Short mmCIF file of C-alpha atoms in Angstrom, two decimals:
data_model
loop_
_atom_site.label_atom_id
_atom_site.label_comp_id
_atom_site.label_asym_id
_atom_site.label_seq_id
_atom_site.Cartn_x
_atom_site.Cartn_y
_atom_site.Cartn_z
CA MET A 252 -46.17 12.43 -6.33
CA MET A 253 -48.60 12.51 -11.54
CA SER A 254 -63.20 7.32 -26.41
CA HIS A 255 -65.64 9.83 -26.01
CA VAL A 256 -68.59 8.07 -24.38
CA ALA A 257 -71.41 9.91 -22.63
CA SER A 258 -70.81 10.38 -18.88
CA HIS A 259 -72.73 8.05 -16.59
CA PRO A 260 -75.50 9.83 -14.68
CA TRP A 261 -74.19 8.64 -11.30
CA ALA A 262 -70.86 10.33 -11.85
CA ALA A 263 -72.47 13.72 -12.32
CA ILE A 264 -74.49 13.18 -9.16
CA ILE A 265 -71.33 12.41 -7.20
CA ARG A 266 -69.62 15.49 -8.53
CA ARG A 267 -72.40 18.02 -8.24
CA GLN A 268 -74.97 16.96 -5.66
CA LEU A 269 -73.75 14.56 -2.99
CA PRO A 270 -72.51 16.26 0.19
CA LEU A 271 -69.22 15.33 1.75
CA ALA A 272 -70.86 13.04 4.29
CA LEU A 273 -72.50 11.01 1.53
CA LEU A 274 -69.24 10.86 -0.41
CA THR A 275 -67.60 9.33 2.65
CA ILE A 276 -70.25 6.63 2.79
CA LEU A 277 -70.18 6.19 -0.98
CA ILE A 278 -66.52 5.32 -0.99
CA VAL A 279 -67.23 2.53 1.48
CA ALA A 280 -70.01 1.28 -0.76
CA LEU A 281 -68.05 1.50 -4.02
CA ALA A 282 -64.44 0.89 -3.03
CA VAL A 283 -63.03 -2.62 -2.96
CA PRO A 284 -63.42 -3.94 0.59
CA ALA A 285 -61.05 -6.07 2.58
CA ALA A 286 -59.26 -8.74 0.59
CA MET A 287 -61.26 -11.54 2.18
CA LEU A 288 -64.47 -10.05 0.77
CA ILE A 289 -62.99 -9.14 -2.56
CA ALA A 290 -61.08 -12.30 -3.46
CA PRO A 291 -64.15 -14.15 -4.80
CA ALA A 292 -64.85 -11.22 -7.11
CA PHE A 293 -61.51 -11.69 -8.78
CA THR A 294 -61.72 -15.46 -9.05
CA GLY A 295 -65.27 -15.65 -10.39
CA ARG A 296 -66.61 -17.75 -7.50
CA GLY A 297 -69.83 -17.03 -5.60
CA PRO A 298 -73.36 -15.96 -6.55
CA GLU A 299 -73.98 -13.98 -9.68
CA PRO A 300 -74.96 -10.31 -9.46
CA ALA A 301 -78.64 -9.52 -9.39
CA ASN A 302 -80.21 -8.62 -12.73
CA THR A 303 -80.96 -4.97 -13.34
CA GLU A 304 -83.10 -3.31 -15.95
CA SER A 305 -80.81 -0.30 -16.03
CA ALA A 306 -78.30 0.10 -18.84
CA VAL A 307 -75.75 1.09 -16.21
CA PRO A 308 -74.39 -1.92 -14.27
CA ALA A 309 -75.32 -2.12 -10.59
CA TRP A 310 -71.76 -1.62 -9.39
CA GLN A 311 -71.55 1.65 -11.33
CA GLN A 312 -74.71 3.16 -9.84
CA VAL A 313 -75.23 5.27 -6.73
CA PRO A 314 -76.61 2.91 -4.05
CA ARG A 315 -80.34 3.28 -3.33
CA ASP A 316 -79.76 3.20 0.42
CA LEU A 317 -76.84 3.72 2.78
CA SER A 318 -76.83 0.38 4.56
CA LEU A 319 -73.53 -1.28 5.40
CA PRO A 320 -71.85 -2.76 2.30
CA GLN A 321 -71.63 -6.48 1.73
CA GLY A 322 -68.79 -6.25 -0.78
CA ILE A 323 -68.80 -6.26 -4.55
CA ALA A 324 -70.79 -9.13 -6.03
CA PRO A 325 -68.61 -11.79 -7.62
CA LEU A 326 -67.73 -11.20 -11.23
CA LYS A 327 -68.85 -13.63 -13.90
CA ASP A 328 -66.35 -15.52 -16.03
CA SER A 329 -68.87 -15.11 -18.84
CA ALA A 330 -68.61 -11.30 -18.82
CA PRO A 331 -67.39 -10.28 -22.28
CA VAL A 332 -63.76 -9.32 -22.77
CA PRO A 333 -63.28 -5.96 -24.53
CA TRP A 334 -62.48 -6.23 -28.22
CA PRO A 335 -58.82 -5.08 -28.60
CA ASP A 336 -59.46 -3.07 -31.77
CA ALA A 337 -62.38 -1.19 -30.24
CA LEU A 338 -60.50 -0.59 -26.99
CA GLY A 339 -57.37 0.52 -28.80
CA ALA A 340 -59.32 3.04 -30.88
CA GLN A 341 -60.47 4.74 -27.68
CA LEU A 342 -57.19 4.62 -25.76
CA ASN A 343 -55.06 5.83 -28.64
CA THR A 344 -57.27 8.91 -28.73
CA THR A 345 -56.97 9.74 -25.03
CA LEU A 346 -53.38 8.63 -24.29
CA GLN A 347 -51.59 11.56 -25.90
CA ALA A 348 -48.71 13.57 -24.42
CA ASP A 349 -49.11 17.30 -23.80
CA GLY A 350 -46.04 18.77 -25.47
CA GLY A 351 -42.92 16.58 -25.65
CA GLY A 352 -42.43 12.99 -24.58
CA SER A 353 -44.57 9.91 -25.03
CA PHE A 354 -46.76 7.37 -23.27
CA THR A 355 -46.48 3.62 -23.23
CA GLY A 356 -49.28 1.44 -21.94
CA VAL A 357 -50.70 -2.03 -21.41
CA VAL A 358 -54.21 -3.23 -20.58
CA GLN A 359 -54.85 -6.87 -19.71
CA ASP A 360 -57.81 -9.01 -18.88
CA ALA A 361 -57.12 -9.93 -15.25
CA ALA A 362 -58.66 -13.40 -15.38
CA THR A 363 -56.84 -14.70 -18.48
CA GLY A 364 -53.87 -12.37 -18.85
CA GLN A 365 -54.89 -11.60 -22.44
CA VAL A 366 -53.28 -8.36 -23.60
CA LEU A 367 -56.02 -6.07 -24.89
CA PHE A 368 -53.92 -2.95 -25.51
CA ASP A 369 -50.18 -2.68 -25.97
CA ARG A 370 -48.32 0.47 -26.86
CA GLY A 371 -44.63 -0.12 -26.24
CA GLY A 372 -45.53 -2.30 -23.27
CA ALA A 373 -42.14 -4.02 -23.17
CA GLU A 374 -40.16 -0.76 -23.18
CA ALA A 375 -38.30 -0.14 -19.92
CA ARG A 376 -39.14 3.30 -18.52
CA VAL A 377 -38.72 5.40 -15.39
CA PRO A 378 -41.84 4.45 -13.36
CA ALA A 379 -41.74 7.13 -10.61
CA SER A 380 -43.82 6.02 -7.60
CA ASN A 381 -45.36 3.11 -9.49
CA MET A 382 -42.19 1.44 -8.21
CA LYS A 383 -44.01 1.17 -4.87
CA LEU A 384 -46.26 -1.52 -6.36
CA LEU A 385 -43.25 -3.80 -6.71
CA THR A 386 -42.20 -2.94 -3.17
CA ALA A 387 -45.67 -3.63 -1.78
CA ALA A 388 -45.77 -7.06 -3.40
CA ALA A 389 -42.23 -7.89 -2.25
CA ALA A 390 -42.87 -6.81 1.34
CA VAL A 391 -46.11 -8.76 1.64
CA ARG A 392 -44.50 -11.91 0.25
CA ALA A 393 -41.26 -11.69 2.21
CA ILE A 394 -42.64 -10.52 5.55
CA GLY A 395 -46.29 -11.58 5.68
CA PRO A 396 -49.32 -9.28 5.77
CA ASP A 397 -50.06 -9.67 9.49
CA GLN A 398 -46.53 -9.09 10.77
CA ARG A 399 -45.94 -6.27 13.27
CA PHE A 400 -42.65 -4.58 14.14
CA SER A 401 -41.55 -4.18 17.75
CA THR A 402 -39.84 -1.24 19.39
CA ARG A 403 -38.25 -2.48 22.59
CA VAL A 404 -36.51 -1.14 25.65
CA VAL A 405 -33.97 -3.62 27.00
CA SER A 406 -31.56 -3.57 29.89
CA GLY A 407 -28.15 -2.04 29.16
CA ALA A 408 -24.70 -3.26 30.08
CA GLU A 409 -24.29 -0.70 32.88
CA PRO A 410 -26.56 -0.73 35.95
CA GLY A 411 -29.48 1.62 35.44
CA SER A 412 -28.99 1.94 31.68
CA VAL A 413 -31.69 1.07 29.16
CA VAL A 414 -31.43 0.65 25.40
CA LEU A 415 -34.16 1.79 23.02
CA THR A 416 -33.99 -0.74 20.18
CA GLY A 417 -35.47 -0.09 16.75
CA GLY A 418 -37.24 -3.00 15.10
CA GLY A 419 -38.48 -1.28 11.95
CA ASP A 420 -41.44 0.79 13.15
CA VAL A 421 -41.07 4.27 11.64
CA LEU A 422 -44.69 5.19 12.31
CA LEU A 423 -44.18 5.70 16.05
CA GLY A 424 -46.21 8.36 17.82
CA ALA A 425 -44.83 10.61 20.55
CA GLY A 426 -47.86 10.09 22.83
CA GLU A 427 -49.70 7.03 24.02
CA SER A 428 -50.30 4.12 21.66
CA SER A 429 -53.30 4.58 19.36
CA ARG A 430 -55.02 1.25 19.10
CA ASP A 431 -57.04 2.18 16.02
CA GLY A 432 -54.32 4.15 14.25
CA VAL A 433 -51.65 3.15 11.77
CA LEU A 434 -49.51 6.24 12.28
CA GLY A 435 -48.95 6.29 16.03
CA HIS A 436 -50.24 2.75 16.62
CA ALA A 437 -47.24 2.35 18.92
CA GLY A 438 -46.60 5.34 21.18
CA LEU A 439 -43.45 6.39 23.00
CA ALA A 440 -45.37 7.63 26.05
CA THR A 441 -46.83 4.14 26.48
CA LEU A 442 -43.38 2.62 26.02
CA ALA A 443 -41.97 4.97 28.66
CA GLN A 444 -44.68 4.10 31.16
CA LEU A 445 -44.09 0.38 30.66
CA THR A 446 -40.35 0.93 31.06
CA VAL A 447 -40.74 2.75 34.38
CA LYS A 448 -42.97 -0.02 35.69
CA ALA A 449 -40.36 -2.64 34.75
CA LEU A 450 -37.57 -0.60 36.35
CA GLN A 451 -39.53 -0.32 39.56
CA GLU A 452 -40.15 -4.06 39.58
CA SER A 453 -36.41 -4.61 39.05
CA GLY A 454 -35.56 -2.43 42.03
CA VAL A 455 -33.70 0.25 40.05
CA LYS A 456 -33.07 3.30 42.25
CA GLY A 457 -30.36 5.36 40.60
CA PRO A 458 -30.44 7.63 37.53
CA VAL A 459 -31.48 5.96 34.27
CA GLN A 460 -29.30 6.40 31.18
CA VAL A 461 -30.97 6.02 27.76
CA ARG A 462 -29.04 4.48 24.87
CA LEU A 463 -30.10 3.96 21.26
CA ASP A 464 -29.63 0.81 19.17
CA ASP A 465 -30.53 1.43 15.53
CA SER A 466 -28.27 -1.25 14.10
CA LEU A 467 -30.99 -3.21 12.28
CA PHE A 468 -30.24 -1.27 9.08
CA THR A 469 -26.77 -1.22 7.57
CA GLY A 470 -24.90 0.60 4.84
CA PRO A 471 -25.46 4.19 3.70
CA ALA A 472 -28.56 5.84 5.15
CA LEU A 473 -29.22 7.56 1.81
CA ASN A 474 -29.48 5.91 -1.59
CA PRO A 475 -26.65 7.27 -3.75
CA THR A 476 -28.97 7.54 -6.76
CA TRP A 477 -31.22 10.11 -5.06
CA SER A 478 -30.98 13.79 -5.90
CA PRO A 479 -29.71 15.88 -2.95
CA ASP A 480 -32.39 18.41 -3.88
CA ASP A 481 -35.11 15.81 -3.28
CA VAL A 482 -33.63 14.98 0.12
CA ALA A 483 -33.38 18.66 1.04
CA ALA A 484 -37.01 19.18 0.00
CA GLY A 485 -38.14 16.34 2.24
CA GLU A 486 -39.13 13.85 -0.43
CA THR A 487 -37.19 11.35 1.68
CA ALA A 488 -34.53 11.33 4.41
CA PRO A 489 -31.73 9.18 5.84
CA LEU A 490 -33.20 5.79 6.72
CA PHE A 491 -33.34 4.33 10.23
CA PRO A 492 -35.26 1.39 11.77
CA LEU A 493 -37.26 3.66 14.07
CA ALA A 494 -38.75 7.10 13.57
CA LEU A 495 -41.63 9.30 14.58
CA ASN A 496 -44.40 9.97 12.06
CA SER A 497 -42.57 8.35 9.12
CA ALA A 498 -39.67 10.72 9.77
CA ARG A 499 -41.78 13.85 9.97
CA TYR A 500 -41.64 16.50 12.67
CA ASP A 501 -45.41 16.77 12.78
CA PRO A 502 -47.81 13.99 11.67
CA ALA A 503 -50.17 16.62 10.26
CA VAL A 504 -47.47 18.19 8.04
CA THR A 505 -46.42 15.85 5.23
CA THR A 506 -44.33 18.26 3.18
CA GLY A 507 -41.09 20.10 3.79
CA PRO A 508 -37.80 19.02 5.36
CA ARG A 509 -37.59 15.87 7.50
CA PRO A 510 -35.32 15.04 10.45
CA GLN A 511 -31.90 14.01 9.20
CA ASP A 512 -31.41 11.65 12.16
CA ALA A 513 -34.91 10.29 12.67
CA ALA A 514 -33.73 7.57 15.07
CA MET A 515 -32.08 10.04 17.44
CA THR A 516 -35.10 12.35 17.18
CA ALA A 517 -37.30 9.44 18.29
CA ALA A 518 -34.86 8.46 21.05
CA GLU A 519 -34.82 11.99 22.44
CA ALA A 520 -38.62 12.06 22.40
CA PHE A 521 -38.64 8.75 24.27
CA SER A 522 -36.14 10.10 26.81
CA ALA A 523 -38.43 13.08 27.43
CA GLN A 524 -41.42 10.81 27.95
CA LEU A 525 -39.35 8.56 30.21
CA THR A 526 -38.26 11.56 32.28
CA THR A 527 -41.88 12.54 32.87
CA ALA A 528 -43.01 9.01 33.72
CA ALA A 529 -39.96 8.39 35.95
CA ALA A 530 -40.47 11.58 37.94
CA ALA A 531 -43.92 10.43 38.96
CA ALA A 532 -42.33 7.22 40.26
CA GLY A 533 -39.49 8.94 42.10
CA LEU A 534 -36.82 8.07 39.52
CA SER A 535 -34.57 10.36 37.51
CA VAL A 536 -33.28 10.14 33.94
CA THR A 537 -29.83 11.33 32.90
CA PRO A 538 -30.13 13.98 30.17
CA GLY A 539 -28.93 13.05 26.68
CA VAL A 540 -29.01 9.89 24.56
CA VAL A 541 -25.97 8.02 23.26
CA ARG A 542 -25.81 5.31 20.62
CA GLY A 543 -24.81 1.80 21.59
CA GLN A 544 -25.87 -1.74 20.73
CA ALA A 545 -27.91 -3.72 23.19
CA PRO A 546 -26.04 -6.58 24.89
CA GLU A 547 -26.89 -10.03 23.56
CA SER A 548 -27.98 -11.12 27.03
CA SER A 549 -30.18 -8.07 27.62
CA LYS A 550 -33.60 -8.44 29.19
CA VAL A 551 -36.67 -6.97 27.49
CA LEU A 552 -38.17 -4.40 29.85
CA ALA A 553 -40.93 -2.98 27.66
CA GLU A 554 -42.27 -3.31 24.12
CA VAL A 555 -44.81 -1.68 21.79
CA GLN A 556 -45.85 -3.04 18.42
CA SER A 557 -46.67 -1.34 15.15
CA ALA A 558 -49.74 -1.64 12.97
CA THR A 559 -49.67 -4.69 10.71
CA LEU A 560 -47.67 -4.75 7.51
CA ARG A 561 -50.96 -4.88 5.59
CA GLN A 562 -52.00 -1.57 7.16
CA GLN A 563 -48.61 0.00 6.54
CA VAL A 564 -48.65 -1.05 2.88
CA ASP A 565 -52.08 0.55 2.55
CA LEU A 566 -50.77 3.80 4.02
CA MET A 567 -47.66 3.71 1.84
CA LEU A 568 -49.67 3.27 -1.37
CA GLN A 569 -52.43 5.72 -0.45
CA THR A 570 -50.07 8.56 0.47
CA SER A 571 -47.11 7.51 -1.71
CA ASP A 572 -44.73 7.86 1.25
CA ASN A 573 -41.17 7.44 -0.04
CA TYR A 574 -39.63 7.03 3.41
CA LEU A 575 -42.04 4.29 4.44
CA ALA A 576 -41.56 2.50 1.12
CA GLU A 577 -37.79 2.43 1.55
CA VAL A 578 -38.10 1.15 5.12
CA LEU A 579 -40.49 -1.62 4.05
CA GLY A 580 -38.00 -2.59 1.34
CA ARG A 581 -35.23 -2.92 3.93
CA LEU A 582 -37.47 -4.89 6.26
CA ALA A 583 -38.32 -7.23 3.39
CA ALA A 584 -34.59 -7.72 2.84
CA VAL A 585 -34.04 -8.58 6.52
CA ALA A 586 -36.96 -11.04 6.41
CA ALA A 587 -35.41 -12.66 3.34
CA GLY A 588 -32.06 -13.07 5.10
CA GLN A 589 -30.41 -10.15 3.30
CA PRO A 590 -28.76 -7.06 4.81
CA GLY A 591 -31.12 -4.26 5.77
CA SER A 592 -29.49 -1.90 3.29
CA ASN A 593 -30.21 -0.15 -0.02
CA ASP A 594 -28.63 -3.02 -1.92
CA GLY A 595 -30.45 -5.60 0.18
CA ALA A 596 -33.79 -3.90 -0.47
CA THR A 597 -33.37 -3.54 -4.23
CA ALA A 598 -32.09 -7.12 -4.60
CA THR A 599 -35.01 -8.47 -2.57
CA VAL A 600 -37.62 -6.58 -4.59
CA PHE A 601 -36.07 -7.81 -7.85
CA LYS A 602 -35.99 -11.40 -6.58
CA GLN A 603 -39.61 -11.30 -5.41
CA VAL A 604 -40.77 -10.04 -8.82
CA GLN A 605 -38.77 -12.82 -10.43
CA ASP A 606 -40.27 -15.41 -8.08
CA LEU A 607 -43.76 -14.29 -9.08
CA GLY A 608 -42.95 -15.48 -12.59
CA ILE A 609 -42.99 -11.98 -14.07
CA PRO A 610 -40.38 -11.54 -16.84
CA THR A 611 -37.58 -9.27 -15.63
CA ASP A 612 -36.09 -8.33 -19.00
CA GLY A 613 -34.96 -4.72 -18.78
CA LEU A 614 -36.05 -4.42 -15.14
CA ARG A 615 -33.70 -2.29 -13.07
CA VAL A 616 -34.34 -1.59 -9.39
CA ALA A 617 -32.26 1.39 -8.25
CA ASP A 618 -34.43 2.18 -5.23
CA VAL A 619 -37.74 0.86 -3.92
CA SER A 620 -39.72 4.09 -3.61
CA GLY A 621 -39.47 5.42 -7.18
CA LEU A 622 -37.50 8.60 -6.45
CA SER A 623 -34.51 7.40 -8.43
CA LEU A 624 -34.26 8.11 -12.13
CA GLY A 625 -32.23 4.91 -12.37
CA ASN A 626 -35.30 2.68 -12.07
CA GLN A 627 -36.44 0.96 -15.25
CA VAL A 628 -39.76 -0.88 -15.40
CA SER A 629 -42.07 -1.57 -18.33
CA ALA A 630 -45.81 -1.00 -18.44
CA GLY A 631 -46.17 -4.71 -19.08
CA GLN A 632 -44.29 -5.58 -15.89
CA LEU A 633 -46.37 -3.15 -13.82
CA ALA A 634 -49.62 -4.52 -15.28
CA GLU A 635 -48.48 -8.02 -14.34
CA ILE A 636 -47.76 -6.88 -10.78
CA VAL A 637 -51.28 -5.46 -10.52
CA ARG A 638 -52.67 -8.68 -11.96
CA ALA A 639 -50.71 -10.72 -9.40
CA ILE A 640 -52.14 -8.58 -6.59
CA THR A 641 -55.76 -8.69 -7.78
CA SER A 642 -56.10 -12.19 -9.16
CA GLY A 643 -52.80 -14.06 -9.04
CA THR A 644 -52.10 -17.43 -7.47
CA ASP A 645 -50.46 -16.06 -4.30
CA PRO A 646 -53.35 -15.14 -1.97
CA SER A 647 -51.09 -13.17 0.39
CA LEU A 648 -50.83 -10.45 -2.26
CA ARG A 649 -54.53 -9.60 -1.79
CA ALA A 650 -53.30 -7.71 1.28
CA ALA A 651 -52.14 -4.92 -1.03
CA ILE A 652 -55.53 -4.38 -2.72
CA GLY A 653 -56.87 -1.90 -0.21
CA GLY A 654 -53.99 0.52 -0.67
CA PHE A 655 -54.81 1.50 -4.25
CA PRO A 656 -56.22 5.05 -4.22
CA VAL A 657 -59.81 5.36 -5.47
CA ALA A 658 -60.44 7.89 -8.24
CA GLY A 659 -61.99 11.09 -6.95
CA LEU A 660 -62.20 9.83 -3.40
CA THR A 661 -59.03 8.70 -1.62
CA GLY A 662 -55.28 9.12 -1.40
CA THR A 663 -53.34 10.61 -4.25
CA LEU A 664 -56.38 10.28 -6.56
CA GLY A 665 -58.69 12.08 -4.14
CA SER A 666 -58.66 15.40 -5.98
CA ARG A 667 -58.76 13.95 -9.49
CA TYR A 668 -61.58 12.67 -11.75
CA THR A 669 -63.80 15.66 -11.04
CA ASP A 670 -64.40 17.14 -14.50
CA ALA A 671 -66.62 16.05 -17.35
CA SER A 672 -63.82 14.33 -19.28
CA THR A 673 -62.80 12.04 -16.39
CA GLU A 674 -65.79 11.73 -14.06
CA ARG A 675 -66.80 8.38 -15.57
CA GLY A 676 -63.88 6.89 -13.67
CA ALA A 677 -64.75 8.45 -10.30
CA GLY A 678 -65.24 5.78 -7.65
CA LEU A 679 -64.32 3.04 -10.13
CA VAL A 680 -60.68 3.45 -11.10
CA ARG A 681 -58.26 2.24 -8.45
CA ALA A 682 -54.66 3.02 -9.23
CA LYS A 683 -51.22 3.99 -7.96
CA THR A 684 -49.98 7.35 -9.16
CA GLY A 685 -46.42 8.36 -10.00
CA THR A 686 -44.91 11.76 -10.69
CA LEU A 687 -41.39 13.07 -11.21
CA ASN A 688 -40.26 16.15 -13.09
CA SER A 689 -40.72 14.70 -16.59
CA VAL A 690 -42.41 11.41 -15.61
CA ILE A 691 -46.01 10.54 -14.90
CA ALA A 692 -47.54 7.09 -14.46
CA LEU A 693 -50.75 5.36 -13.44
CA SER A 694 -51.14 1.63 -12.81
CA GLY A 695 -54.15 -0.13 -11.36
CA TYR A 696 -57.38 -1.95 -12.06
CA VAL A 697 -61.05 -1.34 -12.86
CA VAL A 698 -64.22 -3.33 -13.46
CA ASP A 699 -65.55 -2.20 -16.82
CA ALA A 700 -69.17 -1.62 -17.83
CA ASP A 701 -69.56 -5.25 -18.88
CA GLY A 702 -68.32 -6.58 -15.53
CA ARG A 703 -64.83 -7.56 -16.64
CA LEU A 704 -61.85 -6.92 -14.35
CA LEU A 705 -59.08 -5.14 -16.26
CA VAL A 706 -55.57 -4.27 -15.09
CA PHE A 707 -53.55 -1.51 -16.68
CA SER A 708 -50.38 0.54 -16.62
CA PHE A 709 -49.61 3.78 -18.43
CA ILE A 710 -46.19 5.47 -18.22
CA GLY A 711 -45.14 8.82 -19.64
CA ASN A 712 -41.45 9.70 -19.97
CA GLY A 713 -39.65 12.73 -21.40
CA LEU A 714 -42.72 14.86 -20.74
CA GLN A 715 -42.86 18.62 -20.55
CA PRO A 716 -42.57 19.43 -16.82
CA GLY A 717 -45.77 20.83 -15.38
CA ALA A 718 -47.90 20.22 -18.47
CA ALA A 719 -51.39 19.70 -17.02
CA GLY A 720 -52.62 17.78 -20.04
CA ASN A 721 -50.50 14.75 -19.21
CA ARG A 722 -52.30 13.94 -15.99
CA THR A 723 -55.63 14.53 -17.71
CA ALA A 724 -54.59 12.14 -20.48
CA LEU A 725 -53.96 9.39 -17.92
CA ASP A 726 -57.23 10.00 -16.10
CA ARG A 727 -59.28 10.15 -19.31
CA THR A 728 -57.70 6.90 -20.46
CA ALA A 729 -58.45 5.08 -17.20
CA SER A 730 -61.99 6.51 -17.25
CA ALA A 731 -62.45 5.13 -20.76
CA LEU A 732 -61.64 1.69 -19.36
CA ALA A 733 -64.22 2.08 -16.60
CA SER A 734 -66.99 2.93 -19.05
CA CYS A 735 -65.87 0.53 -21.73
CA GLY A 736 -68.32 -1.84 -23.32
CA CYS A 737 -65.83 -2.19 -26.13
CA ARG A 738 -67.29 -4.83 -28.41
#
């Protein structure tokens, strides 16, 4: 969106010597794998890591070979917890604002919840896209990590009419379904082909009229707390329960203006695909698409399904997609029996945080993507969300682990942690970024040099817009955690 300890030798190697191909393999070797492999690492169960004579722990070294990874070795409960005074001395040095404003922050031991560093951790602040961590947790709990969303074509009220019905998939592709993709997992060309086959089997001969049912979401399509400038710039767009490319004109272009009626854009693309598929079968399609709800007694003619919620949460966190975050919030509301609206989404996210047992004092949920300046979340609350995801009592939340960007390698952290002051965190820090005009935040987790899993959140508010030192301060602070043997 936005401790001075000698650098580890492996970090310099990553930065200066490894080619891109090796970096790609290295991320697989270093990054936290699927939740089923990782969960024992966070609970302390399983075999202990092999002994090493090196002063640098095994998990912080470049692998000796490039064989397929087996996952991070389980962490030991006996690994020492950083001494708060020693840790604080380092973090208070690095966590300094560049110009105006200030940073708050919290670091906790994931296993015990012990607070190791607290600078204004209870102070409610604008979290920017760190808000998406709350949304990820709420969506996984309310919907379920393996849930998929269906886009259906059903029979219309008039003979020969069909109704394209949105079920919450806004990652539709215009072409054929991509089995291995998240974006484009369900394709409109495939849906059109299935529809023509069903129409033929039903004996339809006359022209086919396409209608659009996007009634799953209710209320205003735009959150009233969003800046019109952000909408115009394409930071988000009016929300609908179906869209192409997360409401982008081109899946390869993730900046700039978005369609203002993403559902109709998708419906028109479907109509075009249906026209092509129908022509090959000797059928015709009436030009134009009109809105209209599907009859209650309608018959399902064709259906395509999205990638799983787990995969969509990963994409949302990795790319910090505001549109997808807001849609997942509305879908969580629908799953919880609430309206699929702005108010339904914000109420559902708040309730899910509350149900996790996280104190909600001062918490204000104005939107679920983090674009709104009306959001108020403390560093302590964000650290607790990360702790719930990594090592809490609800195992379904492990589904959100894979979405945290990896420092220097993936997502919104891919181009960071590349200089001498931050390279110690490369490949180790896993965190969600957040940036608004005068706001910057970073919340995530790291295994420190002693093998202890730490969760953290740092939030800067009132900052000087564009001051480069603020992002560096966050990255240096997280890197200090990664290299900490603070005893």
